[in-house]
Amino acid sequence: MVREAVESLRLKLGARRPTIGLVLGSGLGAYAETVRDPVSVPYAEIPHFLVPAVAGHAGMLWCGTIGEQTVVALQGRCHPYEGYSMADLVHPVRTLIGLGCRTIILTNAAGGINPAYQAGDLVLMSDHLNLLGQHPLKGQNDDALGPRFPDMTEVYSARLRNHARVCAEIAGLKRGGTDTIRQLPKDGVYAAMAGPSYETPAEIRMLQAMGADLVGMSTVHEAIAARHMGAEVIGISCVTNLAAGISPTPLSHDEVKAAADEARPRLVAWLNEIIGRLPQAA
Ligand code: HPA
C-alpha cells in the first residue's frame, strides 16, 4: 500500500523531495496552502488514502517549500470513530515517511484537562495515553517498516520539543514585550479516546487521575506508526475547549472549529519557525 502511494505521488511531485511531513488536524488545515511552489493532490487520487468526511478536514495533500525546506502536508485526516481500520488510518503518515520525511509534525484539536490550560493555547505533546482500544501495529509485522516491538520511551522527540520551544519564543508566542499572546503552556500528555462523543465529566476525572493534560480522538496511532518507522515526531495540540466538566458549557464541534480558527495565525507563525529552522535529522 505504501509503495503504491509513494510511487503514484512521486510522479505528481516531480523533482520535489520532501523531508518534513505534516498532518493538520481539525480547523488547522489552511497552513498547507501557505507552502511555496505548491502542488496539491486530492486524497481521492492517492492509492489507499481515505477521504475525510468531517467538516474542517479538507482531504488534500500539499507539497512545496517553507523557507529552505521541502514539506508535504496532509490537510485533514480520518479518525478511528469513522470506523476505519488502524492500518488504513496510518497509511497516510506511512506514505509521508515513505516519501522521505524523517520528521513528522502532527497537529490536533484537543480538550484541555490541565487546569493551567486555556482555550486557544498551543501545547507541545510530551507523551500520550493510547486509550483508543486499538493499536496501529496489531497484526503481522512488516519488518521492512520497523521492528515487532518498537520502543515508545520518547514518542515525541525531546530534542525537537526543545527546538520548538526556542521557535515559540522567536515567533513571539511567549508572554513579554507588548504582545498579548499567552505564554506557551507546559508540555502535555495527550489521551486519545475513541469518540465520537465527547467525554463525560467522570471520564475526564479518570483521565486526569491517569496523568492526562489533553484529550482528543486522533494522533497517537499516527505517532506510533511514525516511530515504528523511525521518524522523529513533534505533536502540537490546539486546546480548542476546556474538557467536559471543566468547561461550564456543553461542548460543540462549532466551538472547536472557532477556537482553532483563532489559534491558527499563531500556529502558522510557530510552524514556520519550527520548519524553517529545523535541525538536521538525528
Ligand atoms: N474531547 C475530545 N476530543 C476533542 C475535544 C475534547 O474535549 N476537543 C477537541 N477534540
Short mmCIF file of C-alpha atoms and ligand atoms in Angstrom, two decimals:
data_model
loop_
_atom_site.label_atom_id
_atom_site.label_comp_id
_atom_site.label_asym_id
_atom_site.label_seq_id
_atom_site.Cartn_x
_atom_site.Cartn_y
_atom_site.Cartn_z
CA MET A 1 0.00 0.00 0.00
CA VAL A 2 2.73 2.45 0.98
CA ARG A 3 4.83 1.62 -2.07
CA GLU A 4 1.88 2.20 -4.39
CA ALA A 5 1.03 5.53 -2.79
CA VAL A 6 4.66 6.68 -2.83
CA GLU A 7 5.14 5.70 -6.48
CA SER A 8 1.95 7.49 -7.51
CA LEU A 9 2.89 10.64 -5.57
CA ARG A 10 6.48 10.71 -6.88
CA LEU A 11 5.06 11.14 -10.39
CA LYS A 12 2.94 14.08 -9.24
CA LEU A 13 5.61 15.74 -7.07
CA GLY A 14 8.23 15.80 -9.83
CA ALA A 15 11.61 16.92 -8.52
CA ARG A 16 10.29 17.79 -5.04
CA ARG A 17 11.91 15.69 -2.29
CA PRO A 18 10.07 16.41 0.98
CA THR A 19 11.90 15.75 4.24
CA ILE A 20 9.26 17.07 6.66
CA GLY A 21 5.71 15.75 6.80
CA LEU A 22 2.77 17.44 8.48
CA VAL A 23 -0.65 16.20 9.45
CA LEU A 24 -3.00 19.12 10.03
CA GLY A 25 -5.99 18.45 12.26
CA SER A 26 -9.45 19.95 12.72
CA GLY A 27 -9.61 23.55 11.53
CA LEU A 28 -5.81 23.74 11.13
CA GLY A 29 -5.53 22.59 7.51
CA ALA A 30 -5.20 26.02 5.88
CA TYR A 31 -1.49 26.07 6.74
CA ALA A 32 -0.90 23.57 3.92
CA GLU A 33 -1.88 26.22 1.38
CA THR A 34 0.92 28.55 2.50
CA VAL A 35 3.72 26.41 1.02
CA ARG A 36 5.66 27.96 -1.88
CA ASP A 37 5.63 26.43 -5.39
CA PRO A 38 2.83 24.15 -4.31
CA VAL A 39 1.48 21.03 -5.91
CA SER A 40 -1.74 19.69 -4.42
CA VAL A 41 -3.22 16.23 -4.81
CA PRO A 42 -6.71 15.23 -3.61
CA TYR A 43 -6.63 12.18 -1.32
CA ALA A 44 -9.10 10.55 -3.71
CA GLU A 45 -6.29 10.37 -6.30
CA ILE A 46 -3.72 8.76 -3.96
CA PRO A 47 -3.74 4.95 -3.70
CA HIS A 48 -5.39 3.65 -0.50
CA PHE A 49 -5.99 7.13 1.02
CA LEU A 50 -9.32 7.53 2.83
CA VAL A 51 -11.28 10.73 2.19
CA PRO A 52 -12.27 12.61 5.39
CA ALA A 53 -15.96 13.27 5.92
CA VAL A 54 -15.69 15.62 8.92
CA ALA A 55 -16.24 19.38 8.48
CA GLY A 56 -12.90 21.16 8.81
CA HIS A 57 -10.94 18.31 7.17
CA ALA A 58 -10.28 19.04 3.51
CA GLY A 59 -8.68 15.83 2.22
CA MET A 60 -5.87 17.30 0.15
CA LEU A 61 -2.11 16.68 0.14
CA TRP A 62 0.15 19.70 -0.49
CA CYS A 63 3.85 19.67 -1.28
CA GLY A 64 6.06 22.74 -1.52
CA THR A 65 8.68 24.71 0.34
CA ILE A 66 8.74 26.60 3.62
CA GLY A 67 11.98 28.55 3.93
CA GLU A 68 14.66 26.22 2.59
CA GLN A 69 12.73 23.06 3.48
CA THR A 70 10.56 20.92 1.26
CA VAL A 71 7.49 19.77 3.13
CA VAL A 72 4.48 17.64 2.41
CA ALA A 73 1.32 18.47 4.33
CA LEU A 74 -1.86 16.49 4.80
CA GLN A 75 -4.86 18.76 5.05
CA GLY A 76 -7.23 16.71 7.15
CA ARG A 77 -7.30 13.17 8.48
CA CYS A 78 -9.75 10.36 9.09
CA HIS A 79 -10.45 9.25 12.64
CA PRO A 80 -10.90 5.88 14.36
CA TYR A 81 -14.55 6.75 15.16
CA GLU A 82 -15.32 6.78 11.43
CA GLY A 83 -14.99 3.01 11.57
CA TYR A 84 -11.83 2.51 9.51
CA SER A 85 -9.08 0.04 10.31
CA MET A 86 -5.99 1.31 12.07
CA ALA A 87 -3.88 0.15 9.10
CA ASP A 88 -5.91 2.37 6.77
CA LEU A 89 -5.74 5.29 9.22
CA VAL A 90 -1.94 5.26 9.49
CA HIS A 91 -1.38 4.71 5.77
CA PRO A 92 -1.08 8.47 5.02
CA VAL A 93 1.60 9.10 7.65
CA ARG A 94 3.48 5.99 6.50
CA THR A 95 3.31 7.36 2.97
CA LEU A 96 4.87 10.67 4.09
CA ILE A 97 7.75 8.73 5.64
CA GLY A 98 7.98 6.55 2.52
CA LEU A 99 8.39 9.76 0.51
CA GLY A 100 11.47 10.58 2.58
CA CYS A 101 10.15 12.59 5.54
CA ARG A 102 12.28 11.83 8.59
CA THR A 103 10.41 14.42 10.68
CA ILE A 104 6.67 14.21 11.19
CA ILE A 105 4.69 17.08 12.72
CA LEU A 106 1.26 16.03 13.97
CA THR A 107 -1.31 18.64 14.94
CA ASN A 108 -4.71 18.23 16.51
CA ALA A 109 -7.56 19.96 18.26
CA ALA A 110 -7.84 18.81 21.86
CA GLY A 111 -9.80 19.40 25.02
CA GLY A 112 -7.81 20.91 27.88
CA ILE A 113 -7.77 18.84 31.09
CA ASN A 114 -4.84 20.54 32.81
CA PRO A 115 -6.36 23.47 34.75
CA ALA A 116 -3.45 25.67 33.63
CA TYR A 117 -4.62 25.48 30.01
CA GLN A 118 -6.99 27.95 28.36
CA ALA A 119 -8.93 27.62 25.14
CA GLY A 120 -6.68 28.81 22.31
CA ASP A 121 -3.45 27.53 23.90
CA LEU A 122 -0.98 25.68 21.72
CA VAL A 123 0.64 22.83 23.64
CA LEU A 124 3.57 20.57 22.78
CA MET A 125 2.72 16.93 23.34
CA SER A 126 5.23 15.32 25.70
CA ASP A 127 3.71 11.83 25.68
CA HIS A 128 0.42 10.06 25.16
CA LEU A 129 -2.02 7.51 26.51
CA ASN A 130 -3.38 5.21 23.83
CA LEU A 131 -6.93 4.63 25.06
CA LEU A 132 -8.36 4.04 21.58
CA GLY A 133 -8.82 0.35 22.35
CA GLN A 134 -6.95 -0.34 19.12
CA HIS A 135 -3.32 -0.44 18.04
CA PRO A 136 -1.95 0.52 14.62
CA LEU A 137 0.72 -2.23 14.67
CA LYS A 138 -1.68 -5.08 15.50
CA GLY A 139 -1.36 -7.99 13.10
CA GLN A 140 1.61 -9.32 11.20
CA ASN A 141 4.63 -7.03 11.46
CA ASP A 142 6.24 -5.79 8.25
CA ASP A 143 9.92 -5.94 9.20
CA ALA A 144 10.69 -3.65 6.25
CA LEU A 145 8.79 -0.85 8.04
CA GLY A 146 10.07 -1.39 11.58
CA PRO A 147 10.51 -3.82 14.48
CA ARG A 148 7.80 -6.02 16.02
CA PHE A 149 8.22 -4.39 19.45
CA PRO A 150 9.20 -0.75 18.84
CA ASP A 151 10.38 1.31 21.79
CA MET A 152 8.00 4.11 22.82
CA THR A 153 10.12 5.77 25.53
CA GLU A 154 10.26 9.02 23.60
CA VAL A 155 7.48 9.13 21.04
CA TYR A 156 7.62 12.94 20.86
CA SER A 157 11.26 13.91 20.37
CA ALA A 158 12.68 15.81 23.36
CA ARG A 159 15.27 17.30 21.01
CA LEU A 160 12.60 18.68 18.72
CA ARG A 161 10.47 19.86 21.63
CA ASN A 162 13.42 21.94 22.80
CA HIS A 163 13.76 23.26 19.26
CA ALA A 164 10.02 24.06 19.13
CA ARG A 165 10.20 25.90 22.44
CA VAL A 166 13.00 28.12 21.16
CA CYS A 167 10.97 28.71 17.99
CA ALA A 168 7.92 29.71 20.04
CA GLU A 169 9.99 32.46 21.57
CA ILE A 170 11.28 33.59 18.17
CA ALA A 171 7.73 33.55 16.79
CA GLY A 172 6.61 35.75 19.70
CA LEU A 173 4.41 33.12 21.26
CA LYS A 174 5.73 33.77 24.76
CA ARG A 175 4.34 36.43 27.00
CA GLY A 176 6.51 39.50 27.23
CA GLY A 177 7.10 42.65 25.27
CA THR A 178 3.95 44.35 24.18
CA ASP A 179 2.10 41.45 22.64
CA THR A 180 -0.93 39.92 24.24
CA ILE A 181 -0.13 36.39 23.17
CA ARG A 182 -0.30 33.96 26.02
CA GLN A 183 2.78 32.22 27.30
CA LEU A 184 3.44 28.79 25.81
CA PRO A 185 1.94 26.46 28.40
CA LYS A 186 3.78 23.48 29.80
CA ASP A 187 4.01 20.38 27.60
CA GLY A 188 1.15 17.94 27.96
CA VAL A 189 0.26 14.26 27.94
CA TYR A 190 -2.42 13.62 25.33
CA ALA A 191 -5.04 10.94 25.99
CA ALA A 192 -6.61 9.52 22.84
CA MET A 193 -10.23 8.47 23.27
CA ALA A 194 -12.20 6.59 20.63
CA GLY A 195 -15.07 9.11 20.48
CA PRO A 196 -17.09 10.26 18.66
CA SER A 197 -18.97 11.56 21.69
CA TYR A 198 -17.03 13.99 23.81
CA GLU A 199 -16.13 12.62 27.23
CA THR A 200 -18.26 12.63 30.34
CA PRO A 201 -17.05 14.63 33.34
CA ALA A 202 -16.33 11.31 35.11
CA GLU A 203 -14.18 10.19 32.18
CA ILE A 204 -12.27 13.46 32.32
CA ARG A 205 -11.64 12.96 36.06
CA MET A 206 -10.39 9.44 35.22
CA LEU A 207 -8.04 10.82 32.54
CA GLN A 208 -6.81 13.48 34.93
CA ALA A 209 -6.01 10.78 37.52
CA MET A 210 -4.15 8.86 34.81
CA GLY A 211 -1.90 11.84 34.14
CA ALA A 212 -3.52 13.28 31.02
CA ASP A 213 -3.37 17.00 30.28
CA LEU A 214 -5.14 16.89 26.92
CA VAL A 215 -7.84 14.74 25.37
CA GLY A 216 -8.62 14.11 21.74
CA MET A 217 -9.60 11.48 19.20
CA SER A 218 -6.59 11.24 16.89
CA THR A 219 -2.82 11.46 16.55
CA VAL A 220 -1.50 8.68 18.82
CA HIS A 221 -1.86 5.89 16.26
CA GLU A 222 -0.10 8.10 13.70
CA ALA A 223 2.69 8.85 16.17
CA ILE A 224 3.13 5.14 16.96
CA ALA A 225 3.28 4.24 13.26
CA ALA A 226 5.79 7.05 12.62
CA ARG A 227 8.04 5.92 15.49
CA HIS A 228 7.76 2.33 14.27
CA MET A 229 9.31 3.55 11.01
CA GLY A 230 11.99 5.52 12.88
CA ALA A 231 10.79 9.04 12.08
CA GLU A 232 11.12 11.83 14.66
CA VAL A 233 7.79 13.21 15.81
CA ILE A 234 6.55 16.59 17.04
CA GLY A 235 2.96 16.77 18.36
CA ILE A 236 1.14 20.07 18.78
CA SER A 237 -2.31 20.28 20.32
CA CYS A 238 -4.51 23.30 19.92
CA VAL A 239 -6.67 23.50 23.06
CA THR A 240 -9.99 24.28 21.46
CA ASN A 241 -12.08 23.91 24.60
CA LEU A 242 -11.84 23.03 28.24
CA ALA A 243 -12.72 19.35 28.69
CA ALA A 244 -16.17 18.22 29.83
CA GLY A 245 -16.93 19.12 33.44
CA ILE A 246 -14.09 21.66 33.44
CA SER A 247 -15.88 23.76 30.84
CA PRO A 248 -19.00 25.45 32.29
CA THR A 249 -20.84 24.94 28.97
CA PRO A 250 -21.63 21.90 26.78
CA LEU A 251 -19.02 21.08 24.14
CA SER A 252 -19.67 21.56 20.44
CA HIS A 253 -17.74 21.00 17.21
CA ASP A 254 -18.52 24.63 16.27
CA GLU A 255 -16.70 25.80 19.41
CA VAL A 256 -13.76 23.54 18.48
CA LYS A 257 -13.58 24.97 14.96
CA ALA A 258 -13.90 28.59 16.15
CA ALA A 259 -11.05 28.17 18.66
CA ALA A 260 -8.87 26.50 16.00
CA ASP A 261 -9.58 29.48 13.71
CA GLU A 262 -8.50 31.89 16.43
CA ALA A 263 -5.29 29.95 17.15
CA ARG A 264 -4.36 29.38 13.50
CA PRO A 265 -2.26 32.56 12.93
CA ARG A 266 -0.14 31.71 15.98
CA LEU A 267 0.23 28.11 14.85
CA VAL A 268 1.25 29.29 11.38
CA ALA A 269 3.92 31.62 12.80
CA TRP A 270 5.19 28.85 15.05
CA LEU A 271 5.26 26.15 12.36
CA ASN A 272 7.13 28.49 10.01
CA GLU A 273 9.91 28.88 12.60
CA ILE A 274 9.92 25.20 13.61
CA ILE A 275 10.20 24.10 9.99
CA GLY A 276 12.43 26.90 8.72
CA ARG A 277 14.98 26.33 11.48
CA LEU A 278 14.68 22.58 11.85
CA PRO A 279 17.99 20.99 12.91
CA GLN A 280 19.37 18.14 10.79
CA ALA A 281 17.84 14.72 11.43
CA ALA A 282 19.41 12.93 14.39
N1 HPA B 1 -12.51 15.84 23.70
C1 HPA B 1 -12.12 15.01 22.69
N2 HPA B 1 -11.68 15.46 21.53
C2 HPA B 1 -11.63 16.79 21.35
C3 HPA B 1 -12.03 17.69 22.34
C4 HPA B 1 -12.48 17.18 23.59
O1 HPA B 1 -12.83 17.91 24.53
N3 HPA B 1 -11.85 18.95 21.84
C5 HPA B 1 -11.35 18.79 20.58
N4 HPA B 1 -11.23 17.48 20.28
#
